[in-house]
CSV table of C-alpha atoms and ligand atoms in Angstrom, one decimal:
chain,number,residue,atom,x,y,z
A,13,MET,CA,0.0,0.0,0.0
A,14,LEU,CA,2.8,2.4,0.9
A,15,GLU,CA,4.3,1.8,-2.5
A,16,ARG,CA,1.1,3.2,-4.0
A,17,VAL,CA,0.5,6.1,-1.5
A,18,PRO,CA,3.4,8.1,-0.2
A,19,LEU,CA,4.0,8.1,3.5
A,20,LEU,CA,4.5,11.6,4.9
A,21,ASP,CA,6.1,11.9,8.3
A,22,GLY,CA,5.5,15.1,10.2
A,23,HIS,CA,8.6,15.4,12.4
A,24,ASN,CA,12.2,14.1,12.5
A,25,ASP,CA,15.0,15.6,14.4
A,26,LEU,CA,17.9,14.3,12.3
A,27,ALA,CA,19.3,17.8,11.7
A,28,TRP,CA,19.9,18.3,15.4
A,29,VAL,CA,21.4,14.8,15.7
A,30,ILE,CA,23.9,15.7,13.0
A,31,ARG,CA,24.6,19.0,14.7
A,32,ILE,CA,25.5,17.5,18.1
A,33,ASP,CA,27.1,14.3,16.8
A,34,ALA,CA,30.6,14.2,18.3
A,35,GLU,CA,32.4,13.5,15.0
A,36,ALA,CA,30.2,15.1,12.4
A,37,ARG,CA,29.5,18.3,14.4
A,38,GLY,CA,27.0,19.6,11.8
A,39,ASP,CA,29.0,18.3,8.8
A,40,VAL,CA,26.4,16.5,6.7
A,41,GLY,CA,29.1,14.8,4.5
A,42,ALA,CA,31.0,13.5,7.6
A,43,TYR,CA,27.8,12.1,9.1
A,44,ASP,CA,27.2,10.1,5.9
A,45,LEU,CA,23.5,9.3,5.5
A,46,ARG,CA,24.3,6.7,2.8
A,47,ARG,CA,25.4,4.1,5.3
A,48,ARG,CA,23.2,2.5,8.0
A,49,ARG,CA,23.7,4.5,11.2
A,50,LEU,CA,22.9,1.6,13.5
A,51,LYS,CA,23.3,3.7,16.6
A,52,GLY,CA,21.0,6.3,15.1
A,53,ASP,CA,17.4,5.9,13.9
A,54,THR,CA,17.5,7.7,10.5
A,55,ASP,CA,19.5,7.2,7.3
A,56,ILE,CA,18.8,6.9,3.6
A,57,PRO,CA,18.8,3.1,3.4
A,58,ARG,CA,16.3,2.8,6.2
A,59,LEU,CA,14.1,5.7,4.9
A,60,ARG,CA,13.9,3.7,1.7
A,61,GLU,CA,13.0,0.4,3.6
A,62,GLY,CA,10.5,2.4,5.6
A,63,LEU,CA,8.8,3.5,2.3
A,64,VAL,CA,9.0,7.1,3.5
A,65,GLY,CA,7.8,9.4,0.7
A,66,ALA,CA,7.9,12.8,2.4
A,67,GLN,CA,9.7,14.0,5.5
A,68,PHE,CA,9.4,17.2,7.5
A,69,TRP,CA,12.8,17.8,9.0
A,70,ALA,CA,12.9,20.0,12.1
A,71,ALA,CA,15.2,23.0,12.3
A,72,PHE,CA,15.1,22.8,16.1
A,73,GLN,CA,16.6,25.3,18.5
A,74,PRO,CA,16.6,25.0,22.3
A,75,THR,CA,14.7,27.7,24.0
A,76,ASN,CA,17.2,28.8,26.6
A,77,ALA,CA,20.5,28.5,24.6
A,78,PRO,CA,22.2,31.7,23.3
A,79,HIS,CA,21.6,32.9,19.8
A,80,PRO,CA,18.3,31.3,18.9
A,81,ALA,CA,17.8,33.3,15.7
A,82,ARG,CA,21.3,32.2,14.5
A,83,THR,CA,20.7,28.6,15.5
A,84,ALA,CA,17.4,28.5,13.6
A,85,LEU,CA,19.2,29.7,10.5
A,86,GLU,CA,22.1,27.3,11.0
A,87,GLN,CA,19.6,24.3,11.2
A,88,ILE,CA,17.7,25.5,8.2
A,89,ASP,CA,21.0,25.6,6.4
A,90,LEU,CA,21.9,22.1,7.6
A,91,ILE,CA,18.7,20.7,6.2
A,92,ARG,CA,19.3,22.5,2.9
A,93,ARG,CA,22.9,21.0,2.9
A,94,MET,CA,21.3,17.6,3.4
A,95,GLU,CA,19.1,18.1,0.3
A,96,GLU,CA,22.2,19.2,-1.7
A,97,ALA,CA,24.4,16.4,-0.5
A,98,TYR,CA,22.0,13.6,-1.5
A,99,PRO,CA,20.2,14.9,-4.6
A,100,ASP,CA,19.4,11.3,-5.6
A,101,ALA,CA,17.5,10.7,-2.4
A,102,PHE,CA,15.9,14.0,-1.5
A,103,LEU,CA,13.9,16.4,-3.6
A,104,PRO,CA,13.6,19.9,-2.0
A,105,ALA,CA,9.9,20.2,-1.4
A,106,ARG,CA,8.2,23.5,-0.8
A,107,ARG,CA,4.6,22.8,-1.9
A,108,ALA,CA,2.1,20.0,-1.3
A,109,GLY,CA,2.3,19.1,-5.0
A,110,ASP,CA,6.0,18.4,-4.7
A,111,VAL,CA,5.2,15.1,-2.9
A,112,ALA,CA,3.9,13.6,-6.1
A,113,ARG,CA,6.8,15.1,-8.1
A,114,ALA,CA,9.2,13.4,-5.7
A,115,ARG,CA,7.4,10.1,-6.1
A,116,ARG,CA,7.7,10.2,-9.9
A,117,ALA,CA,11.5,10.8,-9.5
A,118,ASN,CA,11.8,8.0,-6.9
A,119,LYS,CA,12.9,10.5,-4.3
A,120,ILE,CA,11.8,11.5,-0.8
A,121,ALA,CA,10.1,14.9,-0.6
A,122,SER,CA,12.2,17.0,1.9
A,123,PHE,CA,10.3,19.7,3.8
A,124,ILE,CA,11.8,22.1,6.3
A,125,ALA,CA,10.0,22.9,9.6
A,126,VAL,CA,11.3,25.3,12.3
A,127,GLU,CA,10.7,23.9,15.8
A,128,GLY,CA,10.6,26.7,18.2
A,129,GLY,CA,9.3,30.3,17.7
A,130,VAL,CA,12.1,31.4,20.0
A,131,GLY,CA,14.2,31.8,16.8
A,132,LEU,CA,12.0,34.8,15.9
A,133,GLU,CA,13.4,36.7,18.9
A,134,ASN,CA,10.0,38.4,19.3
A,135,ALA,CA,9.9,39.9,15.8
A,136,LEU,CA,7.8,39.1,12.7
A,137,GLY,CA,10.4,39.8,9.9
A,138,PRO,CA,12.3,36.5,10.4
A,139,LEU,CA,9.1,34.6,9.4
A,140,ARG,CA,9.4,35.9,5.9
A,141,ILE,CA,13.1,35.1,5.7
A,142,TRP,CA,12.4,31.5,6.9
A,143,ARG,CA,9.8,31.2,4.2
A,144,ALA,CA,12.2,32.5,1.6
A,145,ALA,CA,14.7,29.9,2.9
A,146,GLY,CA,12.1,27.1,2.3
A,147,VAL,CA,10.4,26.7,5.7
A,148,ARG,CA,6.8,25.7,5.4
A,149,LEU,CA,5.8,24.8,8.9
A,150,VAL,CA,6.5,26.5,12.3
A,151,THR,CA,6.1,24.8,15.7
A,152,LEU,CA,5.2,27.8,17.8
A,153,CYS,CA,7.3,26.8,20.8
A,154,HIS,CA,9.3,23.9,22.4
A,155,ASN,CA,9.3,22.8,26.0
A,156,GLU,CA,9.4,26.3,27.5
A,157,SER,CA,6.8,29.1,27.4
A,158,LEU,CA,7.8,32.2,25.3
A,159,ASP,CA,6.8,35.8,25.8
A,160,TRP,CA,3.8,35.2,23.4
A,161,VAL,CA,2.8,31.6,23.6
A,162,ASP,CA,2.5,29.1,26.4
A,163,SER,CA,4.2,25.7,26.3
A,164,ALA,CA,2.5,22.5,27.4
A,165,THR,CA,5.5,21.7,29.7
A,166,ASP,CA,6.0,25.1,31.4
A,167,ALA,CA,4.2,27.6,33.5
A,168,PRO,CA,1.9,29.8,31.4
A,169,ARG,CA,3.0,33.4,30.7
A,170,ALA,CA,0.9,34.6,27.8
A,171,GLY,CA,-2.7,33.5,28.6
A,172,GLY,CA,-2.2,30.8,26.0
A,173,LEU,CA,-1.5,33.1,23.1
A,174,ASN,CA,-1.3,36.9,23.5
A,175,ALA,CA,-1.6,39.8,20.9
A,176,PHE,CA,1.9,39.2,19.5
A,177,GLY,CA,1.2,35.5,19.3
A,178,ARG,CA,-1.9,36.2,17.3
A,179,ALA,CA,0.1,38.3,15.0
A,180,VAL,CA,2.5,35.4,14.4
A,181,VAL,CA,-0.3,33.1,13.6
A,182,GLY,CA,-1.9,35.7,11.3
A,183,GLU,CA,1.4,36.2,9.4
A,184,LEU,CA,1.9,32.4,9.1
A,185,ASN,CA,-1.5,32.2,7.6
A,186,ARG,CA,-0.7,35.0,5.2
A,187,LEU,CA,2.6,33.4,4.2
A,188,GLY,CA,0.9,30.0,3.5
A,189,MET,CA,3.0,28.4,6.2
A,190,ILE,CA,1.5,25.7,8.5
A,191,VAL,CA,1.0,26.6,12.1
A,192,ASP,CA,2.0,23.7,14.4
A,193,CYS,CA,0.5,23.4,17.8
A,194,ALA,CA,2.6,20.4,19.0
A,195,HIS,CA,4.3,21.6,22.3
A,196,VAL,CA,1.9,24.4,23.0
A,197,SER,CA,-0.4,24.3,26.1
A,198,HIS,CA,-3.9,23.1,25.7
A,199,ASP,CA,-5.2,26.7,26.2
A,200,ALA,CA,-2.8,27.9,23.5
A,201,MET,CA,-4.1,25.2,21.1
A,202,ARG,CA,-7.6,26.6,21.8
A,203,ARG,CA,-6.5,30.2,21.2
A,204,VAL,CA,-4.8,29.3,18.0
A,205,LEU,CA,-7.9,27.5,16.8
A,206,ASP,CA,-9.9,30.6,17.6
A,207,VAL,CA,-7.8,32.8,15.3
A,208,SER,CA,-6.2,30.7,12.6
A,209,GLN,CA,-7.7,31.2,9.2
A,210,ALA,CA,-6.1,28.0,7.9
A,211,PRO,CA,-5.9,24.4,9.0
A,212,ILE,CA,-3.4,23.8,11.8
A,213,VAL,CA,-1.4,20.6,12.6
A,214,LEU,CA,-0.2,19.0,15.8
A,215,SER,CA,2.9,17.6,14.1
A,216,HIS,CA,3.9,15.1,16.9
A,217,SER,CA,1.2,14.6,19.5
A,218,ASN,CA,-1.0,11.8,20.8
A,219,ALA,CA,-4.3,11.4,22.7
A,220,PHE,CA,-4.4,13.0,26.2
A,221,ALA,CA,-7.3,10.7,27.1
A,222,LEU,CA,-5.0,7.6,26.7
A,223,CYS,CA,-1.8,9.1,28.2
A,224,ASP,CA,-2.2,12.2,30.3
A,225,HIS,CA,1.1,13.9,29.4
A,226,PRO,CA,0.4,17.6,28.8
A,227,ARG,CA,2.1,17.3,25.4
A,228,ASN,CA,-0.8,15.2,24.2
A,229,THR,CA,-4.0,16.6,22.7
A,230,PRO,CA,-7.3,16.9,24.7
A,231,ASP,CA,-10.6,15.7,23.3
A,232,ASP,CA,-12.1,19.1,22.8
A,233,VAL,CA,-9.2,20.2,20.6
A,234,LEU,CA,-9.3,16.9,18.6
A,235,ARG,CA,-13.0,17.5,17.9
A,236,ARG,CA,-12.3,21.1,16.8
A,237,LEU,CA,-10.0,19.8,14.1
A,238,LYS,CA,-13.0,18.8,12.0
A,239,ASP,CA,-14.1,22.5,11.6
A,240,ASN,CA,-10.5,23.7,11.3
A,241,GLY,CA,-9.6,21.2,8.6
A,242,GLY,CA,-6.3,20.4,10.3
A,243,LEU,CA,-4.8,17.2,11.8
A,244,VAL,CA,-3.1,15.6,14.7
A,245,MET,CA,-0.1,13.5,13.9
A,246,ALA,CA,0.5,10.4,16.1
A,247,THR,CA,4.0,10.4,17.6
A,248,PHE,CA,6.3,7.6,18.7
A,249,VAL,CA,7.7,9.3,21.8
A,250,PRO,CA,7.4,6.5,24.5
A,251,GLY,CA,6.4,8.9,27.3
A,252,PHE,CA,3.5,10.2,25.2
A,253,ILE,CA,2.3,6.7,24.3
A,254,SER,CA,2.3,4.7,27.5
A,255,GLN,CA,0.4,5.8,30.6
A,256,LYS,CA,2.4,3.3,32.6
A,257,LEU,CA,5.7,4.8,31.5
A,258,ARG,CA,4.3,8.3,32.0
A,259,ASP,CA,3.4,7.4,35.6
A,260,TRP,CA,6.8,5.8,36.2
A,261,LEU,CA,8.6,8.8,34.8
A,262,ALA,CA,6.3,11.2,36.8
A,263,ARG,CA,8.2,10.3,40.0
A,264,SER,CA,11.2,12.3,38.8
A,265,ARG,CA,9.5,14.9,36.7
A,266,ASP,CA,7.9,18.3,37.5
A,267,ARG,CA,4.2,18.9,37.3
A,268,TYR,CA,4.5,19.6,33.6
A,269,GLY,CA,6.1,16.3,32.8
A,270,LYS,CA,9.5,17.8,32.2
A,271,ALA,CA,12.7,16.1,33.4
A,272,PRO,CA,14.8,18.2,35.8
A,273,LEU,CA,18.2,19.3,34.7
A,274,VAL,CA,20.6,16.9,36.3
A,275,ALA,CA,24.3,16.4,35.8
A,276,ASP,CA,24.0,12.8,34.7
A,277,PRO,CA,20.5,11.8,33.4
A,278,LYS,CA,21.6,8.2,32.7
A,279,ALA,CA,22.7,7.8,36.3
A,280,ALA,CA,19.5,9.4,37.6
A,281,LEU,CA,17.5,6.9,35.5
A,282,ALA,CA,19.5,3.9,36.7
A,283,GLU,CA,18.9,5.1,40.3
A,284,GLN,CA,15.2,5.3,39.7
A,285,GLU,CA,15.2,1.8,38.1
A,286,ALA,CA,17.1,0.4,41.1
A,287,GLN,CA,14.4,1.8,43.4
A,288,TYR,CA,11.2,1.2,41.4
A,289,GLY,CA,12.1,-1.6,38.9
A,290,PRO,CA,12.7,-1.2,35.2
A,291,ALA,CA,10.9,1.5,33.3
A,292,PRO,CA,7.9,0.2,31.4
A,293,ARG,CA,8.4,0.1,27.6
A,294,ALA,CA,5.9,1.7,25.2
A,295,THR,CA,5.0,-0.5,22.2
A,296,LEU,CA,3.9,-0.2,18.6
A,297,GLU,CA,0.5,-1.8,19.6
A,298,GLU,CA,-0.1,0.9,22.2
A,299,LEU,CA,0.6,3.6,19.5
A,300,ALA,CA,-2.0,1.9,17.3
A,301,ASP,CA,-4.5,2.3,20.3
A,302,HIS,CA,-3.8,6.1,20.1
A,303,ILE,CA,-4.4,6.2,16.4
A,304,VAL,CA,-7.7,4.3,16.8
A,305,TYR,CA,-8.7,6.8,19.5
A,306,LEU,CA,-7.6,9.9,17.5
A,307,VAL,CA,-9.6,8.6,14.5
A,308,GLU,CA,-12.7,8.0,16.6
A,309,THR,CA,-12.5,11.5,18.2
A,310,ALA,CA,-11.1,13.8,15.5
A,311,GLY,CA,-12.4,11.8,12.5
A,312,ILE,CA,-10.5,9.8,9.9
A,313,ASP,CA,-9.8,13.0,7.8
A,314,HIS,CA,-7.9,14.6,10.6
A,315,VAL,CA,-5.1,12.2,11.7
A,316,GLY,CA,-1.6,11.7,10.3
A,317,ILE,CA,1.8,10.4,11.5
A,318,GLY,CA,4.6,12.5,13.1
A,319,SER,CA,7.2,10.1,14.4
A,320,ASP,CA,9.6,12.4,16.2
A,321,PHE,CA,12.7,10.2,15.7
A,322,PHE,CA,15.3,12.1,17.5
A,323,GLY,CA,18.2,9.7,18.1
A,324,GLY,CA,16.8,8.5,21.5
A,325,ALA,CA,14.6,5.7,22.9
A,326,GLN,CA,11.6,4.6,20.7
A,327,PRO,CA,8.8,2.2,21.3
A,328,VAL,CA,9.2,-1.6,20.9
A,329,GLY,CA,8.6,-2.3,17.2
A,330,LEU,CA,9.3,1.2,16.0
A,331,GLU,CA,13.0,1.5,16.6
A,332,HIS,CA,14.0,3.3,13.4
A,333,VAL,CA,12.6,4.8,10.2
A,334,GLY,CA,12.6,1.4,8.5
A,335,ARG,CA,9.8,0.3,10.7
A,336,PHE,CA,6.9,2.5,9.4
A,337,PRO,CA,5.4,-0.4,7.4
A,338,HIS,CA,5.0,-2.5,10.6
A,339,LEU,CA,2.8,0.3,12.0
A,340,PHE,CA,0.6,0.1,8.9
A,341,ALA,CA,0.5,-3.7,9.2
A,342,GLU,CA,-0.8,-3.3,12.7
A,343,LEU,CA,-3.5,-0.8,11.5
A,344,ILE,CA,-4.6,-3.3,8.8
A,345,ARG,CA,-5.0,-5.9,11.6
A,346,ARG,CA,-7.2,-3.3,13.4
A,347,GLY,CA,-9.5,-3.2,10.4
A,348,PHE,CA,-8.5,0.1,8.7
A,349,SER,CA,-9.5,0.1,5.1
A,350,GLU,CA,-6.9,0.9,2.4
A,351,GLY,CA,-8.7,4.3,1.8
A,352,ALA,CA,-8.4,5.1,5.5
A,353,LEU,CA,-4.7,4.2,5.6
A,354,ALA,CA,-4.0,6.4,2.6
A,355,LYS,CA,-5.5,9.3,4.4
A,356,LEU,CA,-3.3,8.6,7.5
A,357,ALA,CA,-0.3,8.1,5.3
A,358,SER,CA,-0.4,11.5,3.5
A,359,ARG,CA,-3.8,12.4,1.9
A,360,ASN,CA,-5.0,14.2,5.0
A,361,PHE,CA,-1.9,16.2,5.4
A,362,LEU,CA,-1.6,17.2,1.7
A,363,ARG,CA,-5.3,18.3,1.7
A,364,ALA,CA,-4.6,20.5,4.7
A,365,MET,CA,-1.4,21.8,3.2
A,366,ARG,CA,-3.0,22.7,-0.1
A,367,GLN,CA,-5.7,24.6,1.9
A,368,VAL,CA,-2.9,26.5,3.8
A,369,GLU,CA,-1.4,27.4,0.5
A,370,GLN,CA,-4.7,28.7,-0.9
A,371,VAL,CA,-5.5,30.7,2.2
A,372,GLY,CA,-2.0,32.3,2.0
A,373,GLU,CA,-2.6,33.3,-1.6
A,374,ARG,CA,-5.9,34.9,-0.7
A,375,LEU,CA,-4.5,36.7,2.3
A,376,ARG,CA,-1.5,38.0,0.5
A,377,ALA,CA,-3.8,39.5,-2.1
A,378,GLU,CA,-5.8,41.1,0.7
A,379,ARG,CA,-3.1,42.6,3.0
A,380,GLY,CA,0.5,43.4,3.2
A,381,PRO,CA,3.2,41.9,5.5
A,382,ALA,CA,2.7,42.3,9.3
A,383,LEU,CA,5.6,44.4,10.6
A,384,GLY,CA,7.2,45.0,14.0
A,385,GLN,CA,8.1,43.4,17.2
A,386,ILE,CA,6.5,42.3,20.4
A,387,GLU,CA,6.5,45.8,21.8
A,388,ASP,CA,4.2,46.9,18.9
A,389,TYR,CA,1.6,44.4,20.0
A,390,PRO,CA,0.8,45.1,23.6
A,391,GLY,CA,-2.1,43.5,25.4
A,392,PRO,CA,-3.3,40.0,26.4
B,19,ZN,ZN1,9.3,18.3,19.5
């Protein structure tokens, strides 16, 4: 089936893995995606085995590190260098229609996302430069709240989304870029849905009803995706899949589910395992439970896949990008029709993305660029 319908994955952190790799240190050629990176989870041979047809690569930047605007640009550049280094494997994709073009050329459509609005440094101009550089999706924040949008895993500061946050969403709509509400607080998701004129996505997020990590999506937001036209993209992060693991981890996490900064996280984990027994493992089957629930609640037209492979632990059965077909095999066992699976694989996302492109064209005809900085948008 995945040979007929391209599989689009909404989130992969390979660009950050290449940046922090001790040997490659951001050098795409030195990292060498042509060979199997068995310690990692993503490389070209296994993307091919996994029948991945389109990939959103995250240009991630940590919230509290220095130079966020520069880091965002460096990570966008790294993804573009990946596209240039492997032209036989990756087709630089900037529109929904590029996925079919990539398929015809037997390539993987390569999309750029920015993960973390911190890279805007509270100004609107960078959005247009990101777009010019090829970015088509922006995850509003990461694990920490910003001056204008609240994170799911931090204390709220912006009442969900304040006036400047609404200006960011409005400009993303005008630019035809996808607004991503993975990582934002539940209230921020609701505020974005109130104001966005185009479909939104939650690019790597599961069902809060099955695993109550704040990174997951509550039922009322899932139901609102029908009117909005957007989608939630099921993610493989073990702590967002398994309630058992979430409860086990909660012993050492803050009220927002975030791990404290400790000198040696591995030693801290070993200590917790010595005290409470081994950490429960999340599984592919439990992820399928989330997908069934997301489809029941948001509707079959509003669910996709956003793995979030990031070079770390993954569920049993989904250890690397070569494993996507096993997830679809499990969904076939759950009774999904071929038409339903095609929607999950990419049809839903591409429909939403085409709508985002059309809204952008309309809004650009109606109004000029939004200018200024956060100081120009006072108020809640
Ligand atoms: Zn993320």
